[in-house]
Amino acid sequence: MIKSNEAFVYIGSWSLKGGKGGLGLYKFNEDTGEINLINMLNEELSYSYITLDQRRGILYCGVDTDKHPALRAGCGGCLYAYSINPDTGEITELNHVPTYCPQPSYVSVDTNGKFLVASMHSSMDSVTKVEKDAFGTPCVHIEFSDAGVLLYALNEDGSIGKLLDIQIHKGSGPKPRQLQPHAHCAVIAPQGDLFAACDKGNDSIYMYRIDKENWKLILNGNRPYLSRPGRAPRYCAFHPTLPFFFNNNEMEMEIDSYKYDKSGNLEHLSTVRSLPEDYCVPSGARYSQQDFQISPDGKYIYALAQGFYNGISVFLVDQGTAALKLIQYVPVDGAWPRGFSFSPNHKYLVVACLSSGDIKSFSIHENGTLTPTEFGCIQTSANCATFYKP
């Protein structure tokens, strides 16, 4: 049984990069930011992403697997649903379903708890086939696993139901890591009918509507919004109350702001650098932007990055224009900070670091800035985080 000033935290471990799997269950003190391990769960599973349905107390998780459950090899990927014991935080599996495309990277539940959407990053591996061209000359054709966005029904008990629709992304970008599509996130808008999927492989942002009568995904205008080639849009966030939308980019240290309408049309408003002006990127340095979220009140955006610097950039959001102002850059003492989550009282932020396994706690001040606490712990391959408060 947890106290009134405590919450549970779940930290997923992702073994795809050579580490180990598992789901860490922690107790978190909302007065101090202290975090303590209760138990490691399901260490045989590799958790790529986890999210919470707070109303029903259910965790939904993307899990990487070596193969489709019904196949000998290939097409690895499953989605798991777990019910949470509100007294202990322990979880019980409701069910799991295959994803048909490999490497689930993001999972969201619509505002009414009727549908689940998931994005599929897809493997970087390829298969080569020998074909003949129009002149009969043998040539090599390269194929990749499909990447796309899936729509599932959710059953009354919160278990994952039938796969209703799937949209397969096409195209590529100009950089070596953009040889095929990589649908990296699927984020539900506040009204629930609309969601955005950023594809870092083909430099596109897809705005989908859930047709709840026909159980289909409808792409706005039958085409995605095209970003500048090579930027690789990765994570995104909707303002909780205003028609503003934001995204970061894996291969450019920039963040974009947009205005959107109820159909999902995007109007680009501004671009801001996600590093301090006096911070120079070393020539040849490797970097990428990671998790990206907006505060529950819509006033601040927090952008995580790793590589030549590991840290969090904090932005003030202009509530009239959606313009972003960098107000703080905070280093993260850990290698490859990858995911983070806000505490239920919105006074703390917990960051999971994939390479070092560090889990770091930061206090959030009234002006949105962060201060690292003295508390933290280690979990091998820590990748993603979410809170649950009964």
Short mmCIF file of N, CA and C in Angstrom, two decimals, residues 31-122:
data_model
loop_
_atom_site.label_atom_id
_atom_site.label_comp_id
_atom_site.label_asym_id
_atom_site.label_seq_id
_atom_site.Cartn_x
_atom_site.Cartn_y
_atom_site.Cartn_z
N ASP A 31 7.08 14.22 -2.59
CA ASP A 31 7.55 15.36 -1.82
C ASP A 31 9.04 15.62 -2.03
N THR A 32 9.79 14.55 -2.31
CA THR A 32 11.25 14.68 -2.36
C THR A 32 11.87 14.30 -3.69
N GLY A 33 11.17 13.50 -4.52
CA GLY A 33 11.74 12.99 -5.75
C GLY A 33 12.51 11.70 -5.57
N GLU A 34 12.45 11.10 -4.37
CA GLU A 34 13.17 9.85 -4.12
C GLU A 34 12.47 8.70 -4.86
N ILE A 35 13.29 7.82 -5.45
CA ILE A 35 12.78 6.69 -6.21
C ILE A 35 13.47 5.42 -5.73
N ASN A 36 12.66 4.38 -5.45
CA ASN A 36 13.21 3.14 -4.92
C ASN A 36 12.57 1.94 -5.62
N LEU A 37 13.41 0.96 -5.95
CA LEU A 37 12.95 -0.24 -6.65
C LEU A 37 12.12 -1.12 -5.72
N ILE A 38 10.96 -1.57 -6.24
CA ILE A 38 10.15 -2.57 -5.54
C ILE A 38 10.43 -3.95 -6.10
N ASN A 39 10.43 -4.04 -7.45
CA ASN A 39 10.59 -5.36 -8.07
C ASN A 39 10.89 -5.19 -9.55
N MET A 40 11.65 -6.15 -10.11
CA MET A 40 11.84 -6.23 -11.55
C MET A 40 10.88 -7.29 -12.10
N LEU A 41 10.17 -6.92 -13.16
CA LEU A 41 9.13 -7.78 -13.72
C LEU A 41 9.48 -8.16 -15.16
N ASN A 42 9.11 -9.36 -15.55
CA ASN A 42 9.14 -9.78 -16.96
C ASN A 42 10.47 -9.49 -17.65
N GLU A 43 11.54 -9.93 -17.06
CA GLU A 43 12.86 -9.61 -17.60
C GLU A 43 13.16 -10.30 -18.93
N GLU A 44 12.29 -11.20 -19.35
CA GLU A 44 12.47 -11.85 -20.65
C GLU A 44 11.92 -11.00 -21.80
N LEU A 45 11.23 -9.90 -21.48
CA LEU A 45 10.63 -9.05 -22.51
C LEU A 45 11.40 -7.75 -22.68
N SER A 46 11.47 -7.29 -23.92
CA SER A 46 12.17 -6.05 -24.26
C SER A 46 11.13 -4.96 -24.52
N TYR A 47 11.05 -3.97 -23.61
CA TYR A 47 10.01 -2.94 -23.67
C TYR A 47 10.50 -1.71 -24.43
N SER A 48 9.89 -1.47 -25.58
CA SER A 48 10.27 -0.31 -26.39
C SER A 48 9.52 0.96 -25.97
N TYR A 49 8.28 0.79 -25.46
CA TYR A 49 7.50 1.95 -25.04
C TYR A 49 6.38 1.48 -24.11
N ILE A 50 6.04 2.32 -23.13
CA ILE A 50 4.94 2.01 -22.23
C ILE A 50 4.09 3.26 -22.02
N THR A 51 2.79 3.06 -21.90
CA THR A 51 1.88 4.16 -21.62
C THR A 51 0.80 3.68 -20.66
N LEU A 52 0.07 4.61 -20.08
CA LEU A 52 -0.89 4.29 -19.03
C LEU A 52 -2.28 4.78 -19.39
N ASP A 53 -3.28 3.93 -19.18
CA ASP A 53 -4.68 4.36 -19.14
C ASP A 53 -5.01 4.55 -17.66
N GLN A 54 -4.94 5.79 -17.19
CA GLN A 54 -5.09 6.10 -15.77
C GLN A 54 -6.48 5.72 -15.25
N ARG A 55 -7.50 5.92 -16.05
CA ARG A 55 -8.87 5.66 -15.59
C ARG A 55 -9.08 4.20 -15.22
N ARG A 56 -8.53 3.30 -16.03
CA ARG A 56 -8.74 1.88 -15.80
C ARG A 56 -7.56 1.21 -15.11
N GLY A 57 -6.47 1.97 -14.91
CA GLY A 57 -5.29 1.38 -14.28
C GLY A 57 -4.68 0.28 -15.12
N ILE A 58 -4.44 0.56 -16.40
CA ILE A 58 -3.92 -0.44 -17.32
C ILE A 58 -2.68 0.12 -18.02
N LEU A 59 -1.64 -0.70 -18.07
CA LEU A 59 -0.44 -0.38 -18.84
C LEU A 59 -0.54 -1.01 -20.22
N TYR A 60 -0.19 -0.22 -21.23
CA TYR A 60 -0.06 -0.74 -22.60
C TYR A 60 1.39 -0.59 -23.02
N CYS A 61 1.95 -1.66 -23.53
CA CYS A 61 3.40 -1.70 -23.79
C CYS A 61 3.70 -2.22 -25.18
N GLY A 62 4.66 -1.58 -25.84
CA GLY A 62 5.23 -2.12 -27.05
C GLY A 62 6.42 -2.99 -26.67
N VAL A 63 6.48 -4.21 -27.23
CA VAL A 63 7.54 -5.16 -26.91
C VAL A 63 8.16 -5.67 -28.20
N ASP A 64 9.48 -5.59 -28.27
CA ASP A 64 10.21 -6.15 -29.40
C ASP A 64 10.42 -7.64 -29.19
N THR A 65 10.15 -8.43 -30.21
CA THR A 65 10.40 -9.86 -30.15
C THR A 65 11.20 -10.28 -31.38
N ASP A 66 11.82 -11.46 -31.30
CA ASP A 66 12.62 -11.94 -32.41
C ASP A 66 11.79 -12.33 -33.61
N LYS A 67 10.55 -12.72 -33.35
CA LYS A 67 9.71 -13.17 -34.46
C LYS A 67 8.24 -13.02 -34.11
N HIS A 68 7.42 -13.03 -35.13
CA HIS A 68 5.97 -13.07 -34.96
C HIS A 68 5.60 -14.35 -34.23
N PRO A 69 4.67 -14.30 -33.27
CA PRO A 69 4.34 -15.49 -32.49
C PRO A 69 3.92 -16.70 -33.32
N ALA A 70 3.40 -16.48 -34.53
CA ALA A 70 2.94 -17.59 -35.34
C ALA A 70 3.92 -17.98 -36.45
N LEU A 71 5.07 -17.32 -36.48
CA LEU A 71 6.04 -17.58 -37.54
C LEU A 71 7.35 -18.09 -36.97
N ARG A 72 8.15 -18.70 -37.83
CA ARG A 72 9.44 -19.22 -37.38
C ARG A 72 10.46 -18.10 -37.20
N ALA A 73 10.32 -17.05 -38.01
CA ALA A 73 11.27 -15.93 -37.93
C ALA A 73 10.63 -14.70 -38.54
N GLY A 74 11.14 -13.53 -38.14
CA GLY A 74 10.72 -12.28 -38.76
C GLY A 74 9.48 -11.67 -38.14
N CYS A 75 9.23 -10.41 -38.53
CA CYS A 75 8.02 -9.67 -38.15
C CYS A 75 7.83 -9.60 -36.64
N GLY A 76 8.93 -9.40 -35.90
CA GLY A 76 8.83 -9.36 -34.45
C GLY A 76 8.11 -8.13 -33.95
N GLY A 77 7.30 -8.29 -32.93
CA GLY A 77 6.61 -7.17 -32.32
C GLY A 77 5.30 -7.60 -31.71
N CYS A 78 5.07 -7.17 -30.46
CA CYS A 78 3.81 -7.46 -29.77
C CYS A 78 3.39 -6.24 -28.96
N LEU A 79 2.11 -6.13 -28.70
CA LEU A 79 1.57 -5.15 -27.76
C LEU A 79 0.98 -5.91 -26.59
N TYR A 80 1.32 -5.47 -25.38
CA TYR A 80 0.85 -6.12 -24.16
C TYR A 80 -0.07 -5.17 -23.40
N ALA A 81 -1.10 -5.74 -22.77
CA ALA A 81 -1.97 -4.99 -21.86
C ALA A 81 -1.87 -5.63 -20.48
N TYR A 82 -1.63 -4.81 -19.44
CA TYR A 82 -1.52 -5.28 -18.06
C TYR A 82 -2.45 -4.49 -17.17
N SER A 83 -3.18 -5.17 -16.30
CA SER A 83 -3.93 -4.49 -15.25
C SER A 83 -3.01 -4.29 -14.04
N ILE A 84 -3.19 -3.18 -13.33
CA ILE A 84 -2.33 -2.82 -12.21
C ILE A 84 -3.07 -3.04 -10.90
N ASN A 85 -2.41 -3.70 -9.96
CA ASN A 85 -2.94 -3.80 -8.60
C ASN A 85 -2.70 -2.45 -7.92
N PRO A 86 -3.75 -1.70 -7.57
CA PRO A 86 -3.55 -0.34 -7.03
C PRO A 86 -2.88 -0.32 -5.66
N ASP A 87 -2.87 -1.44 -4.94
CA ASP A 87 -2.23 -1.47 -3.62
C ASP A 87 -0.74 -1.74 -3.71
N THR A 88 -0.34 -2.61 -4.64
CA THR A 88 1.06 -3.05 -4.70
C THR A 88 1.80 -2.57 -5.94
N GLY A 89 1.06 -2.17 -6.98
CA GLY A 89 1.69 -1.80 -8.24
C GLY A 89 2.02 -2.99 -9.12
N GLU A 90 1.87 -4.21 -8.61
CA GLU A 90 2.16 -5.40 -9.41
C GLU A 90 1.17 -5.48 -10.58
N ILE A 91 1.60 -6.13 -11.65
CA ILE A 91 0.79 -6.16 -12.86
C ILE A 91 0.37 -7.59 -13.21
N THR A 92 -0.76 -7.71 -13.89
CA THR A 92 -1.27 -8.99 -14.37
C THR A 92 -1.57 -8.84 -15.85
N GLU A 93 -1.03 -9.74 -16.65
CA GLU A 93 -1.26 -9.64 -18.08
C GLU A 93 -2.72 -9.91 -18.42
N LEU A 94 -3.30 -8.98 -19.20
CA LEU A 94 -4.64 -9.20 -19.74
C LEU A 94 -4.56 -9.98 -21.05
N ASN A 95 -3.69 -9.54 -21.94
CA ASN A 95 -3.42 -10.27 -23.17
C ASN A 95 -2.29 -9.60 -23.93
N HIS A 96 -1.86 -10.23 -24.99
CA HIS A 96 -0.92 -9.59 -25.90
C HIS A 96 -1.28 -9.99 -27.33
N VAL A 97 -0.95 -9.10 -28.28
CA VAL A 97 -1.31 -9.31 -29.68
C VAL A 97 -0.10 -8.99 -30.55
N PRO A 98 0.02 -9.64 -31.71
CA PRO A 98 1.12 -9.32 -32.62
C PRO A 98 0.91 -7.98 -33.31
N THR A 99 2.00 -7.36 -33.75
CA THR A 99 1.91 -6.07 -34.42
C THR A 99 2.05 -6.17 -35.93
N TYR A 100 2.45 -7.31 -36.47
CA TYR A 100 2.56 -7.54 -37.91
C TYR A 100 3.74 -6.80 -38.54
N CYS A 101 4.08 -5.64 -38.05
CA CYS A 101 5.30 -4.94 -38.44
C CYS A 101 6.26 -4.98 -37.26
N PRO A 102 7.58 -4.99 -37.50
CA PRO A 102 8.53 -5.08 -36.39
C PRO A 102 8.75 -3.75 -35.67
N GLN A 103 9.23 -3.88 -34.44
CA GLN A 103 9.69 -2.78 -33.60
C GLN A 103 8.61 -1.72 -33.32
N PRO A 104 7.60 -2.07 -32.52
CA PRO A 104 6.64 -1.05 -32.07
C PRO A 104 7.36 0.03 -31.29
N SER A 105 7.11 1.29 -31.63
CA SER A 105 7.87 2.39 -31.04
C SER A 105 7.03 3.33 -30.19
N TYR A 106 5.71 3.28 -30.31
CA TYR A 106 4.86 4.21 -29.55
C TYR A 106 3.46 3.63 -29.47
N VAL A 107 2.79 3.86 -28.34
CA VAL A 107 1.43 3.37 -28.13
C VAL A 107 0.61 4.49 -27.50
N SER A 108 -0.60 4.72 -28.01
CA SER A 108 -1.50 5.72 -27.45
C SER A 108 -2.91 5.16 -27.36
N VAL A 109 -3.66 5.65 -26.39
CA VAL A 109 -5.06 5.27 -26.21
C VAL A 109 -5.93 6.51 -26.43
N ASP A 110 -7.03 6.37 -27.20
CA ASP A 110 -7.87 7.54 -27.44
C ASP A 110 -8.56 7.97 -26.15
N THR A 111 -9.11 9.18 -26.16
CA THR A 111 -9.61 9.79 -24.93
C THR A 111 -10.78 9.03 -24.31
N ASN A 112 -11.49 8.23 -25.11
CA ASN A 112 -12.62 7.46 -24.59
C ASN A 112 -12.25 6.02 -24.24
N GLY A 113 -11.00 5.65 -24.43
CA GLY A 113 -10.57 4.31 -24.09
C GLY A 113 -11.14 3.23 -24.98
N LYS A 114 -11.53 3.58 -26.21
CA LYS A 114 -12.14 2.61 -27.12
C LYS A 114 -11.15 2.06 -28.15
N PHE A 115 -10.10 2.85 -28.43
CA PHE A 115 -9.16 2.48 -29.48
C PHE A 115 -7.72 2.66 -29.00
N LEU A 116 -6.85 1.87 -29.57
CA LEU A 116 -5.41 1.98 -29.33
C LEU A 116 -4.73 2.14 -30.67
N VAL A 117 -3.79 3.08 -30.75
CA VAL A 117 -2.99 3.25 -31.96
C VAL A 117 -1.52 3.01 -31.61
N ALA A 118 -0.80 2.44 -32.55
CA ALA A 118 0.61 2.13 -32.32
C ALA A 118 1.40 2.39 -33.60
N SER A 119 2.59 2.95 -33.43
CA SER A 119 3.47 3.18 -34.58
C SER A 119 4.54 2.10 -34.62
N MET A 120 4.93 1.73 -35.84
CA MET A 120 5.91 0.67 -36.06
C MET A 120 7.16 1.26 -36.70
N HIS A 121 8.26 1.24 -35.96
CA HIS A 121 9.51 1.80 -36.46
C HIS A 121 10.05 1.00 -37.63
N SER A 122 9.93 -0.32 -37.59
CA SER A 122 10.45 -1.25 -38.58
C SER A 122 11.95 -1.47 -38.39
#
